Structures are given as C-alpha cells and as structure tokens.
Short mmCIF file of N, CA, C and O in Angstrom, two decimals:
data_model
loop_
_atom_site.label_atom_id
_atom_site.label_comp_id
_atom_site.label_asym_id
_atom_site.label_seq_id
_atom_site.Cartn_x
_atom_site.Cartn_y
_atom_site.Cartn_z
N MET A 1 -117.18 77.94 -93.98
CA MET A 1 -117.08 77.44 -92.54
C MET A 1 -118.22 77.97 -91.73
O MET A 1 -118.45 79.18 -91.71
N ARG A 2 -118.94 77.06 -91.13
CA ARG A 2 -119.98 77.51 -90.17
C ARG A 2 -119.38 78.01 -88.89
O ARG A 2 -118.22 77.65 -88.53
N THR A 3 -120.07 78.83 -88.19
CA THR A 3 -119.60 79.33 -86.93
C THR A 3 -120.66 78.86 -85.86
O THR A 3 -121.83 78.63 -86.19
N PRO A 4 -120.27 78.89 -84.61
CA PRO A 4 -121.16 78.49 -83.54
C PRO A 4 -122.40 79.34 -83.49
O PRO A 4 -122.32 80.58 -83.81
N PRO A 5 -123.51 78.84 -83.01
CA PRO A 5 -124.72 79.67 -82.96
C PRO A 5 -124.71 80.67 -81.83
O PRO A 5 -123.91 80.48 -80.90
N ASP A 6 -125.50 81.61 -81.90
CA ASP A 6 -125.71 82.57 -80.78
C ASP A 6 -124.41 83.37 -80.34
O ASP A 6 -124.37 83.72 -79.15
N GLY A 7 -123.52 83.47 -81.21
CA GLY A 7 -122.25 84.12 -80.88
C GLY A 7 -121.37 83.39 -79.90
O GLY A 7 -120.49 83.98 -79.28
N LEU A 8 -121.61 82.09 -79.76
CA LEU A 8 -120.78 81.22 -78.85
C LEU A 8 -119.34 81.19 -79.40
O LEU A 8 -119.13 81.25 -80.63
N PRO A 9 -118.35 81.00 -78.53
CA PRO A 9 -116.93 80.90 -79.04
C PRO A 9 -116.70 79.57 -79.63
O PRO A 9 -117.43 78.56 -79.38
N ILE A 10 -115.59 79.43 -80.37
CA ILE A 10 -115.31 78.18 -81.04
C ILE A 10 -114.66 77.21 -80.00
O ILE A 10 -114.66 75.98 -80.19
N TYR A 11 -114.12 77.70 -78.86
CA TYR A 11 -113.54 76.89 -77.82
C TYR A 11 -114.30 77.17 -76.55
O TYR A 11 -114.50 78.34 -76.18
N ARG A 12 -114.75 76.09 -75.89
CA ARG A 12 -115.45 76.27 -74.61
C ARG A 12 -114.99 75.25 -73.61
O ARG A 12 -114.61 74.14 -74.05
N VAL A 13 -115.00 75.60 -72.37
CA VAL A 13 -114.77 74.65 -71.34
C VAL A 13 -115.90 74.74 -70.37
O VAL A 13 -116.24 75.73 -69.80
N LEU A 14 -116.54 73.64 -70.21
CA LEU A 14 -117.72 73.52 -69.27
C LEU A 14 -117.20 72.88 -67.99
O LEU A 14 -116.40 71.91 -68.00
N THR A 15 -117.59 73.43 -66.88
CA THR A 15 -117.22 72.95 -65.52
C THR A 15 -118.39 72.86 -64.63
O THR A 15 -119.38 73.47 -64.82
N GLY A 16 -118.26 71.95 -63.66
CA GLY A 16 -119.32 71.81 -62.70
C GLY A 16 -119.24 70.51 -61.93
O GLY A 16 -118.35 69.66 -62.23
N PRO A 17 -120.18 70.32 -60.97
CA PRO A 17 -120.25 69.04 -60.27
C PRO A 17 -120.51 67.94 -61.27
O PRO A 17 -121.22 68.12 -62.26
N ASP A 18 -119.98 66.78 -60.94
CA ASP A 18 -120.27 65.56 -61.88
C ASP A 18 -121.64 65.01 -61.53
O ASP A 18 -121.84 64.20 -60.66
N ASP A 19 -122.63 65.63 -62.22
CA ASP A 19 -124.02 65.20 -62.03
C ASP A 19 -124.77 65.29 -63.34
O ASP A 19 -124.22 65.61 -64.39
N ALA A 20 -126.03 64.96 -63.29
CA ALA A 20 -126.86 64.92 -64.52
C ALA A 20 -126.95 66.27 -65.20
O ALA A 20 -126.95 66.28 -66.42
N THR A 21 -126.95 67.31 -64.47
CA THR A 21 -126.98 68.65 -65.04
C THR A 21 -125.71 68.91 -65.89
O THR A 21 -125.84 69.47 -67.01
N PHE A 22 -124.58 68.60 -65.37
CA PHE A 22 -123.31 68.76 -66.08
C PHE A 22 -123.43 67.94 -67.43
O PHE A 22 -123.06 68.43 -68.49
N CYS A 23 -123.80 66.67 -67.27
CA CYS A 23 -123.81 65.82 -68.44
C CYS A 23 -124.83 66.37 -69.53
O CYS A 23 -124.60 66.27 -70.72
N GLN A 24 -125.94 66.97 -69.01
CA GLN A 24 -126.86 67.50 -69.98
C GLN A 24 -126.25 68.73 -70.69
O GLN A 24 -126.47 68.91 -71.87
N ARG A 25 -125.52 69.55 -70.03
CA ARG A 25 -124.83 70.67 -70.60
C ARG A 25 -123.91 70.35 -71.69
O ARG A 25 -123.86 70.88 -72.74
N VAL A 26 -123.10 69.25 -71.40
CA VAL A 26 -122.18 68.77 -72.43
C VAL A 26 -122.96 68.17 -73.60
O VAL A 26 -122.61 68.43 -74.79
N SER A 27 -124.01 67.40 -73.29
CA SER A 27 -124.84 66.85 -74.34
C SER A 27 -125.45 67.90 -75.26
O SER A 27 -125.51 67.77 -76.52
N GLU A 28 -125.85 68.96 -74.68
CA GLU A 28 -126.49 70.07 -75.44
C GLU A 28 -125.45 70.70 -76.34
O GLU A 28 -125.76 71.04 -77.47
N ALA A 29 -124.22 70.92 -75.84
CA ALA A 29 -123.13 71.50 -76.68
C ALA A 29 -122.90 70.57 -77.87
O ALA A 29 -122.64 70.99 -78.99
N ILE A 30 -122.81 69.24 -77.62
CA ILE A 30 -122.57 68.30 -78.69
C ILE A 30 -123.71 68.40 -79.76
O ILE A 30 -123.43 68.31 -80.95
N SER A 31 -124.92 68.46 -79.28
CA SER A 31 -126.05 68.53 -80.25
C SER A 31 -126.03 69.83 -81.03
O SER A 31 -126.56 69.84 -82.17
N LEU A 32 -125.42 70.90 -80.54
CA LEU A 32 -125.28 72.11 -81.26
C LEU A 32 -124.21 71.94 -82.42
O LEU A 32 -124.17 72.71 -83.41
N GLY A 33 -123.28 71.00 -82.20
CA GLY A 33 -122.27 70.78 -83.25
C GLY A 33 -120.81 70.75 -82.68
O GLY A 33 -119.92 70.52 -83.37
N TYR A 34 -120.70 71.10 -81.42
CA TYR A 34 -119.36 70.98 -80.79
C TYR A 34 -118.87 69.56 -80.70
O TYR A 34 -119.68 68.62 -80.67
N GLU A 35 -117.51 69.45 -80.63
CA GLU A 35 -116.92 68.11 -80.50
C GLU A 35 -116.10 68.15 -79.29
O GLU A 35 -115.56 69.14 -78.88
N LEU A 36 -116.03 66.98 -78.62
CA LEU A 36 -115.21 66.88 -77.41
C LEU A 36 -113.75 67.04 -77.75
O LEU A 36 -113.25 66.58 -78.78
N HIS A 37 -113.02 67.73 -76.89
CA HIS A 37 -111.58 67.95 -77.06
C HIS A 37 -110.90 67.11 -75.98
O HIS A 37 -110.95 67.59 -74.82
N GLU A 38 -110.34 65.96 -76.30
CA GLU A 38 -109.73 65.13 -75.34
C GLU A 38 -110.79 64.61 -74.25
O GLU A 38 -111.96 64.81 -74.49
N GLY A 39 -110.33 64.09 -73.19
CA GLY A 39 -111.25 63.58 -72.14
C GLY A 39 -111.46 64.62 -71.07
O GLY A 39 -110.83 65.68 -71.11
N PRO A 40 -112.33 64.39 -70.20
CA PRO A 40 -112.58 65.39 -69.15
C PRO A 40 -111.50 65.42 -68.08
O PRO A 40 -110.71 64.48 -67.97
N ALA A 41 -111.33 66.56 -67.36
CA ALA A 41 -110.50 66.66 -66.24
C ALA A 41 -111.44 66.45 -64.98
O ALA A 41 -112.53 66.95 -65.00
N ILE A 42 -110.95 65.73 -64.03
CA ILE A 42 -111.71 65.35 -62.86
C ILE A 42 -110.96 65.73 -61.63
O ILE A 42 -109.77 65.43 -61.49
N SER A 43 -111.66 66.34 -60.62
CA SER A 43 -110.98 66.67 -59.41
C SER A 43 -112.03 66.45 -58.28
O SER A 43 -113.21 66.32 -58.50
N PHE A 44 -111.55 66.53 -57.04
CA PHE A 44 -112.45 66.39 -55.86
C PHE A 44 -112.13 67.60 -54.98
O PHE A 44 -110.98 67.89 -54.59
N ASN A 45 -113.17 68.31 -54.64
CA ASN A 45 -112.96 69.55 -53.86
C ASN A 45 -113.13 69.39 -52.33
O ASN A 45 -113.31 70.35 -51.61
N GLY A 46 -113.18 68.12 -51.92
CA GLY A 46 -113.37 67.84 -50.49
C GLY A 46 -114.79 67.51 -50.11
O GLY A 46 -115.04 66.92 -49.08
N GLU A 47 -115.74 67.87 -51.06
CA GLU A 47 -117.12 67.54 -50.83
C GLU A 47 -117.71 66.74 -52.02
O GLU A 47 -118.53 65.87 -51.73
N ARG A 48 -117.32 67.10 -53.23
CA ARG A 48 -117.87 66.41 -54.40
C ARG A 48 -116.90 66.36 -55.54
O ARG A 48 -115.91 67.16 -55.56
N VAL A 49 -117.13 65.59 -56.53
CA VAL A 49 -116.33 65.45 -57.73
C VAL A 49 -116.76 66.60 -58.69
O VAL A 49 -117.91 66.91 -58.91
N ILE A 50 -115.70 67.33 -59.15
CA ILE A 50 -115.87 68.47 -60.09
C ILE A 50 -115.25 68.00 -61.41
O ILE A 50 -114.11 67.48 -61.40
N VAL A 51 -115.91 68.27 -62.51
CA VAL A 51 -115.38 67.89 -63.86
C VAL A 51 -115.31 69.10 -64.76
O VAL A 51 -115.96 70.16 -64.54
N ALA A 52 -114.42 69.06 -65.76
CA ALA A 52 -114.31 70.07 -66.77
C ALA A 52 -114.18 69.33 -68.11
O ALA A 52 -113.45 68.33 -68.22
N GLN A 53 -114.82 69.85 -69.07
CA GLN A 53 -114.76 69.29 -70.42
C GLN A 53 -114.60 70.37 -71.41
O GLN A 53 -115.38 71.27 -71.51
N ALA A 54 -113.52 70.24 -72.17
CA ALA A 54 -113.29 71.15 -73.33
C ALA A 54 -114.01 70.74 -74.53
O ALA A 54 -114.09 69.52 -74.82
N LEU A 55 -114.54 71.71 -75.22
CA LEU A 55 -115.26 71.45 -76.50
C LEU A 55 -114.79 72.37 -77.57
O LEU A 55 -114.46 73.56 -77.27
N LEU A 56 -114.67 71.91 -78.83
CA LEU A 56 -114.26 72.66 -79.97
C LEU A 56 -115.27 72.68 -81.05
O LEU A 56 -115.94 71.60 -81.30
N TRP A 57 -115.45 73.80 -81.71
CA TRP A 57 -116.33 73.87 -82.87
C TRP A 57 -115.51 73.36 -84.04
O TRP A 57 -114.37 73.80 -84.25
N PRO A 58 -116.01 72.40 -84.86
CA PRO A 58 -115.23 71.88 -85.93
C PRO A 58 -114.93 72.98 -86.93
O PRO A 58 -115.80 73.73 -87.29
N THR A 59 -113.64 72.97 -87.45
CA THR A 59 -113.28 74.00 -88.44
C THR A 59 -113.35 73.47 -89.88
O THR A 59 -113.26 74.21 -90.75
N GLN A 60 -113.45 72.14 -90.03
CA GLN A 60 -113.49 71.54 -91.34
C GLN A 60 -114.93 71.12 -91.65
O GLN A 60 -115.60 70.61 -90.76
N PRO A 61 -115.42 71.39 -92.89
CA PRO A 61 -116.74 71.02 -93.26
C PRO A 61 -116.95 69.50 -93.26
O PRO A 61 -116.08 68.71 -93.32
#
C-alpha cells in the first residue's frame, strides 16, 4: 500500500472561499493521488461562499 507523499495524512479536508485558488488546491490533491470523498460542503458566511472538500488516500492498489 502506498502512502501519501511528504507525510500528508490519508484523510484531508480542504476549506476556503469558493474561488480559483480553492479549486487549484483540490486539483493538486487529486493529482497527488487523493480521491474526493462525497461532494463538497458549501456555506455562506455573510460575505462570500465558503466550501469544504474531504479527500481520501486510496487504500486499495
């Protein structure tokens, strides 16, 4: 079983404003090998949309 690079955990939740930077962070995690876990959570903080995306490192080869 491979492990995530650079000592990253097998479960991660990325959060932030719903913008290109957030999308790039999720895309980078996917390119490392992480897989999306379910859909994103979306909220509004009174000023902007905030999103959260859970990612899992695959445990099966």
